Amino acid sequence: MAQYGVGGVKRNLPEPVVILADGNPPTHPAPLSTLQTANTLICTDGAGEKAKMLDRHPDFIIGDMDSHNKASLSHGTDIIELTDQNSTDLEKALDFCIQEGVVSATLLGLSGGREDHMLANFAILSGVSKKMKLSAVTDYHTVHPVSDKEDFSCISNSTVSLLTAHGQPTVTTTGLRFPLQDQCLLSSGHGVSNFAETDKFSVKVAGGIVLVFIRHGD
Amino acid sequence: MAQYGVGGVKRNLPEPVVILADGNPPTHPAPLSTLQTANTLICTDGAGEKAKMLDRHPDFIIGDMDSHNKASLSHGTDIIELTDQNSTDLEKALDFCIQEGVVSATLLGLSGGREDHMLANFAILSGVSKKMKLSAVTDYHTVHPVSDKEDFSCISNSTVSLLTAHGQPTVTTTGLRFPLQDQCLLSSGHGVSNFAETDKFSVKVAGGIVLVFIRHGD
């Protein structure tokens, strides 16, 4: 596995750690706020340019550097060039975080653009959530991979969708209008567009991973 | 299961059958051509309005009708209102096709907009492909769910991505720059951005379903 630290010394990556991937740049206030309040901003390859367009200076740019214009770099950005063709730039960025001992991160820029990238990005969000605490903020949702039990806060009556990401999980919910009780999601669309009855709800998952989508307020 | 035919007589749904879902309306010539050459156009709920904006009259509009403006309907569209809250409008449209004996259909409008809908749409594309021959055309790709062996034609050097949709499939390819031989996809990003070396390639899958994304020419 790649070693990123110098002489075994880990870098200082102050929390909150935010990773900006190379989908469409965020436009909604929720992901923009997440971007602005990051204390460590890691961008995948071409997303470095997008961060700068949003007035945020990347602390790290990670990837195969096939999309990034190195000449445009300002001082203070660490470039980590990794050319492994078996993983995407987002996987490289998350691998770097794990190596550096980061325990939680929020992902932006997962969606928009090519659908193959977007589906891979959401699969990576789920897969890597076994190794570190991850969530994502898109222009529509905050997204949490859940494989155990988790309590959530939200705006009352938020739209909440539950989608199977891995395995054949059974799901139990409290606080949702259409409750589930130790139940498999019956079809791909079964968990879409449920609602939080108040400003909190919980989701308990066994036997797999469920992505919980909480829609932002309008 | 819902019965859509009258007195057991199936409706006449001439091929090619196209289903327009309620994601972003297509803008690329590839999905627009698929839309214009449909002999049966089925729209899910709010997608009926999108079809009309693209100068195509829907033959059927199917869904819970929470998004469709019935007053705007022109003559010659069958409205099939189904209020089952456990399935999405796309699942209802595909269930209708299966009931009516449709053997193949092309799906448009799967992507864009809310990510929960988009992920559910691609999961439905894979899941229902066991019951009828399905493909999708987006603004970036033609997408084929593969669970056996399939030969494809494409523009030389097209970008081809392979993503696991169900199970833990082993994959063998011919004609791709980075070949796979009875191999599992190593990670969520492993199959993204391969390339067709000529104008044809094949994919053989065992033990699951793989989505094959063939990128349109520029």
Short mmCIF file of C-alpha atoms in Angstrom, two decimals:
data_model
loop_
_atom_site.label_atom_id
_atom_site.label_comp_id
_atom_site.label_asym_id
_atom_site.label_seq_id
_atom_site.Cartn_x
_atom_site.Cartn_y
_atom_site.Cartn_z
CA MET A 1 0.00 0.00 0.00
CA ALA A 2 1.27 3.48 -0.81
CA GLN A 3 3.06 5.39 1.94
CA TYR A 4 2.29 9.08 2.01
CA GLY A 5 3.88 10.19 5.27
CA VAL A 6 7.57 11.17 5.27
CA GLY A 7 9.67 8.92 7.54
CA GLY A 8 6.52 7.50 9.16
CA VAL A 9 5.40 10.91 10.45
CA LYS A 10 1.76 11.61 9.69
CA ARG A 11 0.78 14.95 8.24
CA ASN A 12 -1.44 17.33 10.15
CA LEU A 13 -4.94 17.18 8.68
CA PRO A 14 -7.13 19.28 11.01
CA GLU A 15 -10.86 18.46 11.15
CA PRO A 16 -13.29 18.90 9.59
CA VAL A 17 -11.79 17.10 6.59
CA VAL A 18 -13.66 17.64 3.31
CA ILE A 19 -13.00 15.84 0.02
CA LEU A 20 -14.18 17.56 -3.16
CA ALA A 21 -14.64 15.02 -5.97
CA ASP A 22 -14.81 15.84 -9.65
CA GLY A 23 -18.59 15.75 -10.27
CA ASN A 24 -20.57 18.95 -10.77
CA PRO A 25 -19.37 21.66 -8.34
CA PRO A 26 -21.83 22.30 -5.48
CA THR A 27 -24.33 25.15 -5.83
CA HIS A 28 -26.72 24.63 -2.84
CA PRO A 29 -25.93 26.49 0.43
CA ALA A 30 -25.58 23.18 2.35
CA PRO A 31 -22.56 21.77 0.43
CA LEU A 32 -21.12 25.29 -0.06
CA SER A 33 -21.16 25.81 3.70
CA THR A 34 -19.45 22.43 4.20
CA LEU A 35 -16.79 23.50 1.71
CA GLN A 36 -16.19 26.90 3.33
CA THR A 37 -15.88 25.52 6.87
CA ALA A 38 -13.40 22.73 5.98
CA ASN A 39 -10.12 22.93 7.88
CA THR A 40 -8.55 20.42 5.49
CA LEU A 41 -9.69 20.47 1.87
CA ILE A 42 -8.62 17.54 -0.31
CA CYS A 43 -9.51 17.75 -4.00
CA THR A 44 -9.39 14.93 -6.53
CA ASP A 45 -7.49 15.96 -9.65
CA GLY A 46 -9.68 18.30 -11.77
CA ALA A 47 -11.74 19.24 -8.69
CA GLY A 48 -8.78 21.43 -7.62
CA GLU A 49 -9.78 23.95 -10.31
CA LYS A 50 -13.41 23.77 -9.18
CA ALA A 51 -12.42 24.56 -5.58
CA LYS A 52 -10.52 27.63 -6.74
CA MET A 53 -13.55 28.78 -8.76
CA LEU A 54 -15.47 28.55 -5.46
CA ASP A 55 -12.79 30.66 -3.70
CA ARG A 56 -11.37 27.77 -1.69
CA HIS A 57 -7.70 26.93 -1.82
CA PRO A 58 -7.08 23.13 -1.85
CA ASP A 59 -4.70 21.83 0.83
CA PHE A 60 -4.11 18.65 -1.20
CA ILE A 61 -4.77 17.60 -4.76
CA ILE A 62 -4.70 13.82 -5.25
CA GLY A 63 -5.06 11.72 -8.36
CA ASP A 64 -3.48 10.68 -11.62
CA MET A 65 -3.25 14.37 -12.60
CA ASP A 66 -4.74 13.77 -16.03
CA SER A 67 -7.20 16.64 -15.51
CA HIS A 68 -5.33 19.14 -13.36
CA ASN A 69 -3.47 22.11 -14.75
CA LYS A 70 -0.32 22.07 -12.60
CA ALA A 71 0.81 25.44 -13.95
CA SER A 72 -2.20 27.09 -12.27
CA LEU A 73 -1.18 25.92 -8.78
CA SER A 74 -0.72 28.44 -6.07
CA HIS A 75 1.67 28.08 -3.18
CA GLY A 76 0.58 25.88 -0.28
CA THR A 77 -1.09 23.01 -2.11
CA ASP A 78 0.46 19.54 -1.78
CA ILE A 79 0.17 17.60 -5.03
CA ILE A 80 0.05 13.83 -4.60
CA GLU A 81 0.32 12.15 -8.00
CA LEU A 82 -0.75 8.49 -8.09
CA THR A 83 -1.08 6.70 -11.41
CA ASP A 84 -2.66 3.36 -10.36
CA GLN A 85 -5.25 2.68 -13.08
CA ASN A 86 -7.22 0.20 -10.93
CA SER A 87 -8.68 2.86 -8.66
CA THR A 88 -10.43 6.17 -9.19
CA ASP A 89 -9.10 9.47 -7.87
CA LEU A 90 -11.75 9.40 -5.11
CA GLU A 91 -10.50 6.01 -3.94
CA LYS A 92 -6.93 7.38 -3.95
CA ALA A 93 -8.01 10.37 -1.83
CA LEU A 94 -9.80 8.16 0.69
CA ASP A 95 -6.86 5.75 0.86
CA PHE A 96 -4.63 8.75 1.63
CA CYS A 97 -7.00 9.81 4.45
CA ILE A 98 -6.95 6.32 5.98
CA GLN A 99 -3.13 6.23 5.80
CA GLU A 100 -2.96 9.62 7.52
CA GLY A 101 -5.27 8.51 10.34
CA VAL A 102 -8.26 10.69 9.40
CA VAL A 103 -11.29 9.32 11.27
CA SER A 104 -14.11 11.18 9.54
CA ALA A 105 -14.64 13.12 6.31
CA THR A 106 -17.42 14.71 4.31
CA LEU A 107 -17.54 14.21 0.55
CA LEU A 108 -18.72 16.81 -1.96
CA GLY A 109 -18.95 16.73 -5.77
CA LEU A 110 -20.04 13.07 -5.95
CA SER A 111 -22.86 13.64 -8.43
CA GLY A 112 -23.53 15.28 -11.78
CA GLY A 113 -21.59 14.59 -14.93
CA ARG A 114 -20.93 11.04 -16.12
CA GLU A 115 -23.26 8.46 -14.54
CA ASP A 116 -20.54 5.77 -14.38
CA HIS A 117 -18.45 8.06 -12.17
CA MET A 118 -21.44 8.95 -10.02
CA LEU A 119 -22.50 5.34 -9.42
CA ALA A 120 -18.88 4.42 -8.61
CA ASN A 121 -18.64 7.41 -6.22
CA PHE A 122 -21.69 6.32 -4.22
CA ALA A 123 -20.43 2.70 -4.15
CA ILE A 124 -17.08 4.00 -2.83
CA LEU A 125 -18.90 6.08 -0.17
CA SER A 126 -20.53 2.88 1.10
CA GLY A 127 -17.53 0.59 0.73
CA VAL A 128 -15.02 2.85 2.48
CA SER A 129 -17.48 3.65 5.31
CA LYS A 130 -16.34 0.38 6.95
CA LYS A 131 -12.91 1.99 7.46
CA MET A 132 -13.76 5.60 8.41
CA LYS A 133 -16.83 7.70 9.22
CA LEU A 134 -18.11 9.20 5.96
CA SER A 135 -21.03 11.27 4.78
CA ALA A 136 -21.72 13.23 1.61
CA VAL A 137 -23.47 16.52 0.93
CA THR A 138 -24.97 17.06 -2.53
CA ASP A 139 -27.16 19.83 -3.94
CA TYR A 140 -30.21 17.81 -2.82
CA HIS A 141 -29.25 15.64 0.14
CA THR A 142 -27.04 14.80 3.04
CA VAL A 143 -26.18 11.13 2.58
CA HIS A 144 -25.11 8.69 5.31
CA PRO A 145 -24.03 5.06 4.79
CA VAL A 146 -25.51 3.00 7.67
CA SER A 147 -24.56 -0.58 8.56
CA ASP A 148 -25.55 -0.56 12.26
CA LYS A 149 -27.83 1.85 14.16
CA GLU A 150 -27.80 5.61 13.72
CA ASP A 151 -29.92 8.52 15.03
CA PHE A 152 -30.47 11.52 12.75
CA SER A 153 -31.60 15.11 13.18
CA CYS A 154 -33.34 16.88 10.32
CA ILE A 155 -35.90 19.55 9.47
CA SER A 156 -39.40 18.30 10.34
CA ASN A 157 -41.11 16.51 7.44
CA SER A 158 -37.89 16.15 5.48
CA THR A 159 -38.00 13.66 2.64
CA VAL A 160 -35.87 10.64 3.61
CA SER A 161 -34.91 7.87 1.18
CA LEU A 162 -33.32 4.53 2.09
CA LEU A 163 -31.46 2.66 -0.65
CA THR A 164 -29.59 -0.64 -0.46
CA ALA A 165 -25.90 -0.10 -1.20
CA HIS A 166 -24.48 -3.51 -0.26
CA GLY A 167 -25.84 -6.93 0.69
CA GLN A 168 -29.48 -7.66 1.47
CA PRO A 169 -29.99 -5.63 4.62
CA THR A 170 -32.96 -5.77 6.97
CA VAL A 171 -34.03 -2.34 8.17
CA THR A 172 -35.90 -1.00 11.21
CA THR A 173 -36.85 2.68 11.44
CA THR A 174 -38.39 4.98 14.02
CA GLY A 175 -39.86 8.39 13.26
CA LEU A 176 -40.63 7.83 9.56
CA ARG A 177 -44.13 8.09 8.08
CA PHE A 178 -43.87 4.66 6.41
CA PRO A 179 -42.06 2.62 9.09
CA LEU A 180 -39.97 -0.49 8.47
CA GLN A 181 -39.66 -3.25 11.08
CA ASP A 182 -36.88 -5.82 10.51
CA GLN A 183 -37.81 -5.66 6.87
CA CYS A 184 -35.90 -6.07 3.61
CA LEU A 185 -36.37 -3.30 1.07
CA LEU A 186 -38.89 -5.00 -1.23
CA SER A 187 -37.65 -3.48 -4.46
CA SER A 188 -35.15 -0.94 -5.73
CA GLY A 189 -37.71 1.83 -5.35
CA HIS A 190 -39.31 0.73 -2.07
CA GLY A 191 -37.33 3.04 0.23
CA VAL A 192 -37.53 6.16 -1.95
CA SER A 193 -39.44 9.24 -0.68
CA ASN A 194 -40.31 8.37 2.90
CA PHE A 195 -40.71 11.31 5.34
CA ALA A 196 -39.48 12.25 8.82
CA GLU A 197 -42.53 12.88 11.00
CA THR A 198 -40.66 15.22 13.36
CA ASP A 199 -37.09 16.58 13.46
CA LYS A 200 -35.46 13.25 14.26
CA PHE A 201 -35.55 9.64 13.20
CA SER A 202 -33.43 6.50 13.49
CA VAL A 203 -32.38 3.73 11.13
CA LYS A 204 -31.13 0.30 12.24
CA VAL A 205 -29.53 -1.93 9.62
CA ALA A 206 -28.33 -5.55 9.72
CA GLY A 207 -26.72 -7.65 7.01
CA GLY A 208 -25.59 -4.92 4.66
CA ILE A 209 -25.26 -1.20 4.03
CA VAL A 210 -28.10 1.26 3.44
CA LEU A 211 -27.60 4.80 2.10
CA VAL A 212 -29.82 7.26 4.01
CA PHE A 213 -30.65 10.37 1.94
CA ILE A 214 -31.98 13.35 3.96
CA ARG A 215 -33.29 16.05 1.64
CA HIS A 216 -32.25 19.65 2.33
CA GLY A 217 -35.00 22.13 3.15
CA ASP A 218 -36.18 24.25 0.22
CA MET B 1 -50.75 -7.98 -9.43
CA ALA B 2 -52.41 -5.15 -11.29
CA GLN B 3 -54.30 -6.03 -14.48
CA TYR B 4 -53.99 -3.40 -17.19
CA GLY B 5 -55.56 -5.12 -20.20
CA VAL B 6 -59.35 -4.98 -20.65
CA GLY B 7 -60.97 -8.44 -20.58
CA GLY B 8 -57.57 -10.12 -20.86
CA VAL B 9 -56.86 -8.51 -24.25
CA LYS B 10 -53.39 -7.02 -24.41
CA ARG B 11 -52.95 -3.53 -25.80
CA ASN B 12 -50.98 -2.94 -28.95
CA LEU B 13 -47.56 -1.53 -28.01
CA PRO B 14 -45.55 -1.42 -31.27
CA GLU B 15 -41.75 -1.56 -31.00
CA PRO B 16 -39.49 0.17 -30.34
CA VAL B 17 -40.90 0.84 -26.87
CA VAL B 18 -39.31 3.77 -25.04
CA ILE B 19 -39.90 4.76 -21.42
CA LEU B 20 -39.15 8.36 -20.45
CA ALA B 21 -38.50 8.63 -16.70
CA ASP B 22 -38.64 11.84 -14.69
CA GLY B 23 -34.92 12.72 -14.42
CA ASN B 24 -33.45 15.56 -16.44
CA PRO B 25 -34.87 15.58 -20.00
CA PRO B 26 -32.35 14.33 -22.61
CA THR B 27 -30.28 16.90 -24.51
CA HIS B 28 -27.69 14.76 -26.40
CA PRO B 29 -28.54 13.63 -29.97
CA ALA B 30 -28.33 9.92 -28.97
CA PRO B 31 -31.22 9.89 -26.44
CA LEU B 32 -33.15 12.49 -28.48
CA SER B 33 -32.98 10.20 -31.53
CA THR B 34 -34.19 7.26 -29.39
CA LEU B 35 -37.10 9.42 -28.22
CA GLN B 36 -38.06 10.56 -31.73
CA THR B 37 -37.99 7.05 -33.24
CA ALA B 38 -40.10 5.40 -30.52
CA ASN B 39 -43.27 3.75 -31.80
CA THR B 40 -44.62 3.48 -28.26
CA LEU B 41 -43.70 6.22 -25.79
CA ILE B 42 -44.49 5.58 -22.13
CA CYS B 43 -43.85 8.45 -19.72
CA THR B 44 -43.72 8.25 -15.94
CA ASP B 45 -45.92 10.92 -14.36
CA GLY B 46 -44.18 14.34 -14.64
CA ALA B 47 -42.11 13.09 -17.60
CA GLY B 48 -45.28 13.48 -19.72
CA GLU B 49 -44.79 17.24 -19.65
CA LYS B 50 -41.10 16.83 -20.54
CA ALA B 51 -41.98 14.69 -23.58
CA LYS B 52 -44.35 17.38 -24.83
CA MET B 53 -41.63 20.02 -24.39
CA LEU B 54 -39.51 17.80 -26.67
CA ASP B 55 -42.35 17.65 -29.24
CA ARG B 56 -43.25 14.04 -28.54
CA HIS B 57 -46.76 13.04 -27.64
CA PRO B 58 -46.85 10.34 -24.90
CA ASP B 59 -48.89 7.23 -25.72
CA PHE B 60 -49.14 6.37 -22.02
CA ILE B 61 -48.54 8.25 -18.79
CA ILE B 62 -48.13 5.95 -15.79
CA GLY B 63 -47.67 6.74 -12.11
CA ASP B 64 -49.26 8.09 -9.00
CA MET B 65 -50.03 11.32 -10.88
CA ASP B 66 -48.68 13.52 -8.12
CA SER B 67 -46.61 15.47 -10.66
CA HIS B 68 -48.68 15.45 -13.84
CA ASN B 69 -51.00 18.25 -14.85
CA LYS B 70 -53.98 16.27 -16.16
CA ALA B 71 -55.64 19.39 -17.54
CA SER B 72 -52.81 19.77 -20.06
CA LEU B 73 -53.44 16.37 -21.65
CA SER B 74 -54.07 16.16 -25.32
CA HIS B 75 -56.25 13.54 -26.97
CA GLY B 76 -54.72 10.09 -27.50
CA THR B 77 -52.77 9.60 -24.27
CA ASP B 78 -53.82 6.77 -21.97
CA ILE B 79 -53.45 7.74 -18.32
CA ILE B 80 -52.79 4.84 -15.97
CA GLU B 81 -53.01 6.04 -12.38
CA LEU B 82 -51.47 3.70 -9.79
CA THR B 83 -51.09 4.83 -6.20
CA ASP B 84 -49.01 1.98 -4.69
CA GLN B 85 -46.51 3.78 -2.43
CA ASN B 86 -44.10 0.79 -2.32
CA SER B 87 -42.88 1.26 -5.88
CA THR B 88 -41.64 4.18 -7.95
CA ASP B 89 -43.32 5.37 -11.13
CA LEU B 90 -40.54 3.74 -13.18
CA GLU B 91 -41.25 0.37 -11.54
CA LYS B 92 -44.96 0.85 -12.30
CA ALA B 93 -44.19 1.60 -15.97
CA LEU B 94 -41.96 -1.49 -16.29
CA ASP B 95 -44.53 -3.67 -14.53
CA PHE B 96 -47.11 -2.42 -17.06
CA CYS B 97 -44.75 -3.37 -19.95
CA ILE B 98 -44.24 -6.88 -18.56
CA GLN B 99 -48.01 -7.34 -18.14
CA GLU B 100 -48.55 -6.23 -21.74
CA GLY B 101 -45.96 -8.68 -23.10
CA VAL B 102 -43.35 -6.08 -24.12
CA VAL B 103 -40.07 -7.95 -24.67
CA SER B 104 -37.62 -5.04 -24.91
CA ALA B 105 -37.54 -1.35 -24.04
CA THR B 106 -35.12 1.55 -23.91
CA LEU B 107 -35.13 3.87 -20.90
CA LEU B 108 -34.48 7.61 -21.03
CA GLY B 109 -34.45 10.27 -18.30
CA LEU B 110 -32.88 8.00 -15.65
CA SER B 111 -30.31 10.54 -14.46
CA GLY B 112 -30.06 14.12 -13.29
CA GLY B 113 -32.06 15.61 -10.48
CA ARG B 114 -32.30 13.88 -7.10
CA GLU B 115 -29.57 11.30 -6.52
CA ASP B 116 -31.88 8.94 -4.58
CA HIS B 117 -34.13 8.70 -7.65
CA MET B 118 -31.15 8.20 -9.96
CA LEU B 119 -29.59 5.41 -7.89
CA ALA B 120 -33.00 3.73 -7.61
CA ASN B 121 -33.50 4.07 -11.39
CA PHE B 122 -30.22 2.31 -12.20
CA ALA B 123 -30.97 -0.42 -9.63
CA ILE B 124 -34.39 -0.91 -11.28
CA LEU B 125 -32.73 -1.10 -14.74
CA SER B 126 -30.60 -3.99 -13.47
CA GLY B 127 -33.28 -5.73 -11.41
CA VAL B 128 -35.97 -5.74 -14.11
CA SER B 129 -33.48 -6.86 -16.81
CA LYS B 130 -34.08 -10.44 -15.59
CA LYS B 131 -37.67 -10.15 -16.90
CA MET B 132 -37.26 -8.18 -20.16
CA LYS B 133 -34.46 -6.87 -22.40
CA LEU B 134 -33.59 -3.36 -21.22
CA SER B 135 -31.06 -0.69 -22.03
CA ALA B 136 -30.82 3.00 -21.20
CA VAL B 137 -29.57 6.00 -23.14
CA THR B 138 -28.36 9.04 -21.16
CA ASP B 139 -26.65 12.25 -22.26
CA TYR B 140 -23.30 10.47 -21.79
CA HIS B 141 -23.77 6.75 -22.29
CA THR B 142 -25.70 3.81 -23.62
CA VAL B 143 -26.07 1.47 -20.66
CA HIS B 144 -26.63 -2.30 -20.80
CA PRO B 145 -27.23 -4.61 -17.82
CA VAL B 146 -25.33 -7.86 -18.49
CA SER B 147 -25.73 -11.13 -16.55
CA ASP B 148 -24.54 -13.59 -19.22
CA LYS B 149 -22.49 -12.92 -22.39
CA GLU B 150 -23.05 -10.01 -24.74
CA ASP B 151 -21.29 -8.62 -27.84
CA PHE B 152 -21.30 -4.86 -28.36
CA SER B 153 -20.63 -2.51 -31.27
CA CYS B 154 -19.31 0.97 -30.59
CA ILE B 155 -17.22 3.78 -32.01
CA SER B 156 -13.50 2.77 -31.94
CA ASN B 157 -11.74 3.81 -28.74
CA SER B 158 -15.00 4.51 -26.91
CA THR B 159 -14.71 4.80 -23.16
CA VAL B 160 -16.35 1.72 -21.59
CA SER B 161 -17.06 1.38 -17.86
CA LEU B 162 -18.13 -1.80 -16.06
CA LEU B 163 -19.89 -1.42 -12.70
CA THR B 164 -21.25 -4.12 -10.41
CA ALA B 165 -25.02 -3.72 -10.07
CA HIS B 166 -25.90 -6.96 -8.24
CA GLY B 167 -24.05 -9.83 -6.57
CA GLN B 168 -20.29 -10.38 -6.81
CA PRO B 169 -19.88 -11.12 -10.50
CA THR B 170 -16.80 -12.48 -12.23
CA VAL B 171 -16.13 -10.78 -15.56
CA THR B 172 -14.30 -11.74 -18.75
CA THR B 173 -13.85 -9.21 -21.56
CA THR B 174 -12.49 -9.23 -25.11
CA GLY B 175 -11.55 -6.11 -27.06
CA LEU B 176 -10.91 -3.79 -24.08
CA ARG B 177 -7.57 -2.09 -23.41
CA PHE B 178 -7.45 -3.33 -19.79
CA PRO B 179 -8.79 -6.89 -20.15
CA LEU B 180 -10.50 -8.90 -17.41
CA GLN B 181 -10.28 -12.71 -17.29
CA ASP B 182 -12.70 -14.49 -14.90
CA GLN B 183 -12.01 -11.66 -12.49
CA CYS B 184 -14.02 -9.90 -9.80
CA LEU B 185 -14.08 -6.12 -9.99
CA LEU B 186 -11.51 -5.35 -7.30
CA SER B 187 -13.13 -2.17 -6.02
CA SER B 188 -16.01 0.16 -6.80
CA GLY B 189 -13.83 2.17 -9.16
CA HIS B 190 -11.91 -0.71 -10.79
CA GLY B 191 -14.06 -0.98 -13.93
CA VAL B 192 -14.42 2.75 -14.60
CA SER B 193 -12.88 4.26 -17.78
CA ASN B 194 -11.69 1.24 -19.75
CA PHE B 195 -11.55 1.62 -23.56
CA ALA B 196 -12.70 -0.36 -26.61
CA GLU B 197 -9.65 -1.04 -28.77
CA THR B 198 -11.69 -1.32 -31.99
CA ASP B 199 -15.38 -0.93 -32.81
CA LYS B 200 -16.50 -4.05 -30.95
CA PHE B 201 -15.99 -5.79 -27.64
CA SER B 202 -17.64 -8.47 -25.52
CA VAL B 203 -18.43 -8.88 -21.84
CA LYS B 204 -19.14 -12.21 -20.13
CA VAL B 205 -20.57 -12.14 -16.62
CA ALA B 206 -21.24 -14.90 -14.07
CA GLY B 207 -22.69 -14.65 -10.58
CA GLY B 208 -24.33 -11.25 -10.78
CA ILE B 209 -25.22 -8.28 -12.95
CA VAL B 210 -22.78 -5.74 -14.42
CA LEU B 211 -23.82 -2.42 -15.94
CA VAL B 212 -21.85 -1.74 -19.15
CA PHE B 213 -21.58 2.00 -19.93
CA ILE B 214 -20.55 2.83 -23.53
CA ARG B 215 -19.76 6.51 -23.88
CA HIS B 216 -21.24 8.39 -26.84
CA GLY B 217 -18.82 9.93 -29.34
CA ASP B 218 -18.12 13.61 -28.80
#
